[in-house]
């Protein structure tokens, strides 16, 4: 039982399936705890134990790496297309078993949801935050005095400060032996919020929040062993670290091996070791004194520069050798070789399902036929479509609360229609336009071929819905526009088409 938005909700108990020894496995990282507290989960990502907070922090760190950021931007730009004339996403409810008035109300409420999220302006940032963190939480705020107004505000919650908890209470059946399984008596779900962060050390501390107050959208990826939600960047942790290390090592090697250093072999004759070393230091000091002009003060300064590993080498030479000798130690070879860096960069892109061809910034983009798209781009498009499908769970949860509070539909109605609600995202400009044009041309050719069979094997409505792919609203709008243009004399309808409409 929970109080939410001024209403009281109770769990419906099913006597038929009351005794259960286990609960369904949640795919959103919910922690099952015994009554009275909870314990955090730990995931080992790189050889060290890390909490979920550290895991999210690691995702955000690698997202700032230039190559990783470029790959993320490719994904987000494909998923959320900004357009100043159209909404970034629209709802498609043509399959709902409701009349026009209800469908219009649902569309209006979805537009209100987009306004609450400020999605048309911040849709790119919202999707990127969800993609990087792997989860997203919003608090739904309503007016308790008049809940029929619906949601008045949506507040983003840092996922490091909140966690979904399922508190389970079990009991042993009467007369059961010590080896019998315990059955689930009841369970309560809630969100635990702690301003300092929710981890294994905060055992039960925090604010308990009712589930319907929070809108939770996970990535859909989960570690089955640890029951922790993962981000789509999880596979990129190792390639990003490898790329960073190989870049750092390449820079260090190039700096260390770039200069050509001299080797001084100084003849010390038969001097003892101590005097030979002193003589060598004196020679070094004599030739390493430099007069330096200080541009800031205008003075000439005498700087004494001693030998370092990156500079010249001074070696003593005993009597019987060739005497004092100066030779040159060449610098490193193939300092411009970057094949290893390119390998790890391509590996990073593959880990994020981004086509490696997008690494080449100077590579041109062909605006040819859409049938000429490469297989990698096709796989990438399907991957982005899956991301969109999982991200729409955020819209579903907020829209459900909005429709139920405003009494447009009830909870039972929502459960029956939620699978039929679809969302249409704006496609990327040039390629989408070419693809739609080609599809429309093929549909028109097919419709023209079926023209002689209308009224015999097919109806006009069948062709419009299944061949031309027009939904009910488009058909209704087209009929109104055609009738208006006919009445205004803009177009004329052939007698054959008039007979088809009469049959229809």
XYZ file of C-alpha atoms in Angstrom:
504
model
C 0.000 0.000 0.000
C 1.328 3.428 -0.929
C 0.108 7.010 -0.915
C 0.785 8.739 -4.217
C -0.371 12.118 -5.467
C -3.114 12.223 -2.835
C -4.466 8.763 -3.769
C -4.045 5.424 -2.030
C -2.963 2.424 -4.042
C -3.100 -1.153 -2.755
C -1.599 -4.246 -4.325
C -4.087 -6.763 -5.683
C -3.351 -10.136 -4.131
C -3.856 -13.196 -6.258
C -4.828 -16.090 -3.970
C -4.221 -18.558 -6.765
C -0.524 -17.718 -7.032
C 0.043 -16.393 -3.547
C 2.796 -18.779 -2.481
C 5.952 -18.222 -4.518
C 9.496 -19.083 -3.558
C 11.027 -16.565 -5.979
C 10.182 -13.363 -7.817
C 10.464 -12.510 -11.518
C 13.919 -11.261 -12.436
C 13.808 -7.563 -13.198
C 15.853 -6.322 -16.167
C 16.363 -2.822 -14.772
C 18.922 -3.412 -12.031
C 16.415 -3.596 -9.168
C 18.026 -4.762 -5.931
C 16.162 -7.429 -3.954
C 16.672 -6.947 -0.218
C 15.336 -8.498 2.922
C 12.859 -6.468 4.913
C 14.520 -3.703 6.924
C 17.462 -2.661 4.741
C 19.419 -3.236 1.559
C 22.906 -3.955 0.365
C 24.550 -2.407 -2.693
C 25.923 -4.394 -5.606
C 29.538 -4.146 -6.813
C 30.781 -4.715 -10.368
C 34.439 -5.416 -11.159
C 35.202 -3.543 -14.390
C 38.973 -3.344 -14.639
C 40.440 -5.589 -11.979
C 39.207 -3.533 -9.044
C 35.914 -3.596 -7.200
C 33.775 -0.592 -8.048
C 30.361 0.570 -6.957
C 27.662 1.577 -9.385
C 28.467 5.212 -8.641
C 32.065 4.683 -9.764
C 30.839 2.882 -12.855
C 28.687 5.855 -13.916
C 31.582 8.199 -13.159
C 33.836 6.064 -15.375
C 31.312 6.236 -18.229
C 31.260 10.022 -18.008
C 35.056 10.212 -17.973
C 35.593 8.149 -21.103
C 32.783 10.063 -22.849
C 35.054 13.135 -22.677
C 37.815 11.428 -24.651
C 37.916 13.096 -28.109
C 37.554 9.915 -30.199
C 34.880 8.476 -27.902
C 33.032 11.794 -27.886
C 33.102 11.889 -31.686
C 31.598 8.390 -31.879
C 28.899 9.284 -29.335
C 28.021 12.398 -31.310
C 27.602 10.286 -34.452
C 25.144 8.035 -32.616
C 23.174 10.822 -30.947
C 22.984 12.882 -34.143
C 21.553 9.884 -35.976
C 19.023 9.149 -33.235
C 17.810 12.708 -32.537
C 17.541 14.922 -35.594
C 16.989 18.596 -34.832
C 14.592 20.495 -37.040
C 13.315 23.985 -36.339
C 10.088 23.341 -38.272
C 9.085 19.912 -36.897
C 9.021 18.141 -33.555
C 11.934 15.762 -33.052
C 9.499 12.915 -32.322
C 5.793 12.370 -32.918
C 3.341 9.832 -31.561
C 1.599 7.355 -33.857
C -1.699 6.075 -32.443
C -3.524 5.029 -35.603
C -3.905 1.472 -34.288
C -5.666 2.497 -31.070
C -9.270 1.250 -30.738
C -10.551 4.718 -29.833
C -12.446 7.455 -31.579
C -11.001 10.601 -33.032
C -11.617 12.710 -29.906
C -9.615 10.374 -27.647
C -6.779 10.121 -30.142
C -6.566 13.902 -30.425
C -6.405 14.199 -26.633
C -3.616 11.625 -26.458
C -1.653 13.500 -29.112
C -2.118 16.770 -27.236
C -0.907 15.193 -23.993
C 2.172 13.810 -25.717
C 2.980 17.291 -26.971
C 2.650 18.449 -23.372
C 5.129 15.748 -22.333
C 7.604 17.056 -24.909
C 7.114 20.577 -23.556
C 7.744 19.400 -19.992
C 10.971 17.744 -21.120
C 11.799 20.698 -23.397
C 12.641 17.938 -25.832
C 12.632 19.970 -29.027
C 15.429 22.115 -27.597
C 17.270 19.690 -25.289
C 16.453 16.378 -26.949
C 20.072 15.895 -28.034
C 21.381 16.447 -24.501
C 18.715 14.208 -22.923
C 19.419 11.308 -25.278
C 23.194 11.691 -24.859
C 22.858 11.697 -21.059
C 20.761 8.512 -21.217
C 23.190 6.862 -23.635
C 26.269 7.656 -21.553
C 24.878 6.888 -18.071
C 22.829 3.903 -19.208
C 19.812 5.037 -17.151
C 17.697 8.109 -16.566
C 15.461 9.236 -13.716
C 12.847 11.996 -13.671
C 10.666 13.043 -10.768
C 7.049 13.668 -11.739
C 5.640 16.641 -9.816
C 1.901 17.365 -9.672
C -0.402 19.729 -7.882
C -1.882 17.786 -4.944
C -4.829 20.146 -4.703
C -5.867 19.496 -8.304
C -4.239 16.293 -9.648
C -6.434 16.448 -12.761
C -4.072 19.089 -14.112
C -1.583 16.291 -14.669
C 2.171 16.619 -14.378
C 3.260 20.208 -13.792
C 7.032 19.684 -13.793
C 9.669 17.047 -14.530
C 12.895 17.223 -12.519
C 15.998 15.315 -13.579
C 17.654 13.197 -10.858
C 21.312 12.206 -10.961
C 21.370 8.367 -11.275
C 24.200 8.204 -8.730
C 21.808 9.420 -6.031
C 18.833 7.105 -6.579
C 18.281 3.362 -6.797
C 15.274 1.120 -7.308
C 14.762 -1.269 -4.386
C 12.452 -4.262 -3.985
C 12.004 -5.206 -0.353
C 11.029 -8.862 -0.081
C 9.492 -10.542 2.942
C 9.489 -14.342 2.990
C 7.996 -16.893 5.332
C 8.133 -20.638 5.809
C 4.850 -22.488 5.242
C 3.224 -24.060 8.278
C 4.383 -27.606 8.851
C 7.296 -27.251 6.415
C 10.536 -28.963 7.269
C 13.875 -27.189 7.702
C 14.910 -28.145 4.167
C 11.805 -26.697 2.528
C 12.018 -23.481 0.510
C 10.639 -20.288 1.969
C 7.859 -18.615 -0.016
C 7.368 -14.942 -0.786
C 4.822 -13.434 1.572
C 4.845 -9.940 0.045
C 7.186 -7.413 -1.505
C 7.298 -3.633 -1.698
C 8.998 -1.644 -4.447
C 10.307 1.871 -3.967
C 13.140 4.186 -4.947
C 15.803 5.107 -2.422
C 17.210 8.629 -2.783
C 20.278 9.897 -0.977
C 21.852 13.266 -1.741
C 25.322 11.857 -0.982
C 24.805 8.919 -3.304
C 23.363 5.427 -2.975
C 25.972 2.711 -2.482
C 26.661 -0.327 -0.358
C 27.849 1.860 2.504
C 24.493 3.669 2.816
C 22.653 0.675 4.194
C 19.021 1.743 4.170
C 19.725 5.453 4.608
C 17.856 7.876 2.395
C 14.363 8.904 1.364
C 11.916 6.251 0.173
C 9.952 7.385 -2.877
C 6.891 5.656 -4.339
C 7.503 3.997 -7.738
C 4.852 5.988 -9.630
C 6.527 9.239 -8.594
C 9.681 8.404 -10.567
C 10.035 7.863 -14.288
C 12.861 5.380 -14.839
C 14.306 4.489 -18.254
C 17.167 1.924 -18.261
C 19.400 1.141 -21.210
C 18.197 -2.448 -21.488
C 21.723 -3.834 -20.988
C 22.310 -5.628 -17.712
C 25.074 -7.671 -16.151
C 23.351 -10.967 -15.414
C 25.849 -11.919 -12.712
C 25.708 -8.671 -10.734
C 22.207 -7.437 -11.702
C 23.551 -3.995 -12.586
C 22.396 -1.866 -15.487
C 25.225 -1.201 -17.931
C 25.750 1.661 -20.324
C 26.351 1.271 -24.039
C 29.811 2.686 -23.308
C 30.712 -0.317 -21.167
C 32.386 -2.124 -24.077
C 34.355 1.029 -24.869
C 36.102 1.296 -21.475
C 39.023 -0.960 -22.407
C 39.521 0.327 -26.008
C 39.412 3.935 -24.771
C 42.050 3.254 -22.100
C 44.209 1.396 -24.610
C 43.952 4.235 -27.117
C 44.813 6.787 -24.431
C 47.858 4.784 -23.304
C 49.166 4.155 -26.817
C 48.825 7.856 -27.627
C 50.673 8.866 -24.459
C 53.445 6.341 -25.052
C 53.809 7.478 -28.669
C 54.173 11.106 -27.554
C 56.749 10.178 -24.904
C 58.756 8.107 -27.386
C 58.734 10.858 -29.981
C 59.910 13.466 -27.476
C 62.609 11.206 -26.044
C 63.919 9.976 -29.397
C 63.413 13.062 -31.561
C 66.736 14.945 -30.903
C 70.099 13.782 -32.172
C 72.434 13.582 -29.169
C 76.200 13.807 -29.122
C 78.562 11.386 -27.410
C 81.738 12.981 -25.991
C 84.586 10.547 -25.253
C 87.102 12.563 -23.201
C 90.694 11.304 -22.914
C 91.568 11.159 -19.194
C 94.952 9.498 -19.633
C 96.158 7.543 -16.590
C 94.364 9.666 -14.003
C 92.891 7.802 -11.057
C 89.185 7.204 -11.050
C 88.298 10.054 -8.694
C 90.472 12.582 -10.519
C 89.262 11.302 -13.894
C 85.629 11.896 -12.849
C 86.523 15.370 -11.560
C 88.328 16.210 -14.778
C 85.309 15.030 -16.781
C 82.956 17.226 -14.733
C 85.236 20.216 -15.249
C 85.206 19.699 -19.001
C 81.424 19.344 -18.958
C 81.021 22.512 -16.934
C 83.438 24.403 -19.187
C 81.514 23.583 -22.358
C 78.052 23.675 -20.859
C 78.196 27.275 -19.653
C 75.917 29.371 -21.825
C 75.193 33.066 -22.030
C 71.420 33.486 -22.242
C 69.583 36.672 -23.158
C 66.591 37.307 -20.882
C 63.959 39.039 -23.007
C 61.790 39.969 -20.014
C 64.550 41.969 -18.224
C 66.921 42.734 -21.087
C 69.871 41.224 -19.188
C 72.393 38.579 -20.149
C 72.307 35.656 -17.728
C 74.862 32.894 -17.282
C 72.936 29.600 -17.124
C 74.745 26.391 -16.288
C 73.038 23.443 -18.012
C 74.066 20.015 -16.867
C 73.759 16.780 -18.735
C 70.401 15.032 -18.801
C 69.143 11.813 -20.343
C 67.678 13.743 -23.261
C 70.903 15.634 -24.014
C 74.549 14.775 -24.684
C 76.515 11.864 -23.209
C 79.998 12.360 -21.684
C 82.193 9.257 -21.376
C 85.820 8.988 -20.141
C 88.397 7.393 -22.430
C 91.546 5.769 -21.022
C 95.065 6.068 -22.345
C 95.664 3.842 -25.327
C 92.366 4.720 -26.928
C 91.755 7.101 -29.782
C 91.836 10.131 -27.522
C 89.054 12.659 -27.392
C 86.282 11.718 -29.805
C 82.860 13.224 -30.576
C 80.178 11.132 -32.342
C 76.442 11.529 -32.968
C 73.662 9.275 -31.668
C 70.846 9.341 -34.267
C 67.259 10.022 -33.263
C 64.377 7.560 -33.408
C 63.257 6.152 -36.739
C 59.694 6.059 -38.127
C 58.498 8.708 -35.725
C 55.539 9.432 -38.022
C 54.181 5.867 -37.886
C 50.612 5.839 -36.494
C 49.347 2.416 -37.552
C 48.987 1.229 -33.950
C 47.036 4.358 -33.007
C 44.704 3.910 -35.992
C 44.138 0.284 -34.992
C 42.980 1.135 -31.484
C 40.895 4.019 -32.787
C 39.101 1.686 -35.191
C 38.680 -0.810 -32.339
C 37.018 1.911 -30.246
C 34.563 2.675 -33.038
C 33.738 -1.005 -33.500
C 33.054 -1.346 -29.780
C 30.449 1.425 -30.104
C 28.892 -0.080 -33.279
C 29.881 2.972 -35.337
C 31.097 2.308 -38.915
C 34.876 2.648 -39.104
C 34.481 4.523 -42.403
C 33.288 7.519 -40.401
C 36.799 7.912 -38.979
C 37.920 9.513 -42.219
C 36.883 13.112 -41.828
C 37.968 13.994 -45.354
C 35.997 11.154 -46.917
C 33.135 12.457 -49.054
C 29.508 11.549 -48.495
C 27.722 10.086 -51.525
C 24.153 11.205 -52.083
C 23.416 8.467 -54.591
C 20.590 5.957 -54.447
C 19.663 4.703 -51.023
C 20.131 1.126 -52.294
C 23.872 1.827 -52.471
C 24.250 2.129 -48.685
C 27.015 -0.027 -47.239
C 26.337 -2.949 -44.954
C 28.066 -1.216 -42.028
C 25.796 1.804 -42.399
C 22.739 -0.466 -42.546
C 23.787 -2.206 -39.319
C 24.412 1.177 -37.731
C 20.934 2.381 -38.745
C 19.316 -0.686 -37.165
C 21.356 -0.149 -34.001
C 20.121 3.451 -33.741
C 16.543 2.262 -34.246
C 16.931 -0.156 -31.321
C 18.246 2.685 -29.178
C 15.214 4.797 -30.051
C 12.855 1.951 -29.179
C 14.372 1.534 -25.730
C 14.517 5.287 -25.130
C 10.770 5.634 -25.788
C 10.073 3.860 -22.486
C 10.649 7.290 -20.946
C 7.816 8.727 -23.048
C 5.558 5.777 -22.227
C 5.904 6.143 -18.474
C 5.360 9.915 -18.412
C 2.473 9.718 -20.887
C 0.784 6.979 -18.839
C 0.842 9.130 -15.710
C -0.435 12.131 -17.653
C -3.371 10.269 -19.228
C -4.403 8.519 -16.005
C -4.274 11.694 -13.901
C -6.350 13.618 -16.433
C -8.776 10.673 -16.581
C -8.535 10.341 -20.341
C -7.986 6.604 -19.897
C -7.551 4.370 -16.854
C -4.730 2.045 -15.873
C -6.403 -1.043 -17.365
C -6.865 0.728 -20.701
C -3.216 1.730 -20.742
C -2.038 -1.839 -20.202
C -4.058 -2.922 -23.224
C -2.915 -0.155 -25.608
C 0.690 0.551 -24.601
C 2.058 -1.995 -27.081
C 0.201 -0.364 -29.989
C 1.593 3.134 -29.368
C 4.479 3.955 -31.680
C 6.798 6.951 -31.934
C 8.076 8.452 -35.179
C 11.464 10.171 -35.017
C 12.593 12.602 -37.679
C 14.964 10.841 -40.044
C 18.256 12.300 -41.186
C 17.693 14.843 -43.962
C 19.257 13.929 -47.330
C 19.366 10.158 -47.067
C 15.852 9.937 -45.612
C 14.480 12.186 -48.347
C 16.074 10.080 -51.081
C 14.818 6.862 -49.502
C 11.261 8.195 -49.111
C 11.254 9.429 -52.701
C 12.309 6.033 -54.021
C 9.728 4.248 -51.870
C 6.991 6.611 -53.023
C 7.918 6.032 -56.677
C 7.750 2.266 -56.215
C 4.391 2.524 -54.457
C 2.960 4.708 -57.213
C 4.130 2.236 -59.871
C 2.508 -0.616 -57.951
C -0.708 1.361 -57.462
C -0.817 2.166 -61.188
C -0.340 -1.524 -61.989
C -3.247 -2.477 -59.676
C -5.508 0.193 -61.165
C -7.351 -2.259 -63.450
C -8.085 -4.578 -60.522
C -9.799 -1.960 -58.339
C -13.394 -2.936 -57.750
C -12.708 -6.533 -58.778
C -10.035 -7.859 -56.460
C -9.004 -4.795 -54.421
C -10.714 -1.796 -52.911
C -9.522 1.796 -52.989
C -9.138 1.752 -49.213
C -6.928 -1.349 -49.393
C -4.601 0.309 -51.910
C -4.416 3.521 -49.921
C -3.629 1.734 -46.648
C -1.466 -1.182 -47.776
C 0.167 0.057 -50.972
C 0.423 3.816 -50.492
C 0.842 3.340 -46.697
C -1.567 6.138 -45.743
C -2.945 6.083 -42.200
C -6.508 6.982 -41.259
C -5.722 10.604 -40.476
C -3.876 11.083 -43.758
C -6.735 9.467 -45.685
C -9.238 11.737 -43.952
C -7.152 14.848 -44.598
C -6.556 13.889 -48.228
C -10.257 13.317 -48.818
C -11.059 16.766 -47.433
C -8.365 18.419 -49.537
C -9.426 16.579 -52.708
C -13.092 17.460 -52.161
C -12.214 21.108 -51.565
C -10.027 21.281 -54.679
C -12.759 19.639 -56.759
C -15.362 22.095 -55.460
C -12.995 24.992 -56.177
C -12.330 23.681 -59.676
C -8.614 23.310 -59.055
C -8.629 19.672 -60.223
C -11.054 17.586 -62.245
C -11.815 13.934 -61.599
C -12.105 11.555 -64.562
C -15.379 9.677 -64.937
C -13.657 6.361 -64.253
C -12.344 7.590 -60.893
C -15.787 8.943 -60.004
C -17.253 5.491 -60.598
C -14.543 3.974 -58.349
C -15.403 6.386 -55.549
C -19.098 5.575 -55.958
C -18.327 1.863 -55.628
C -16.222 2.554 -52.543
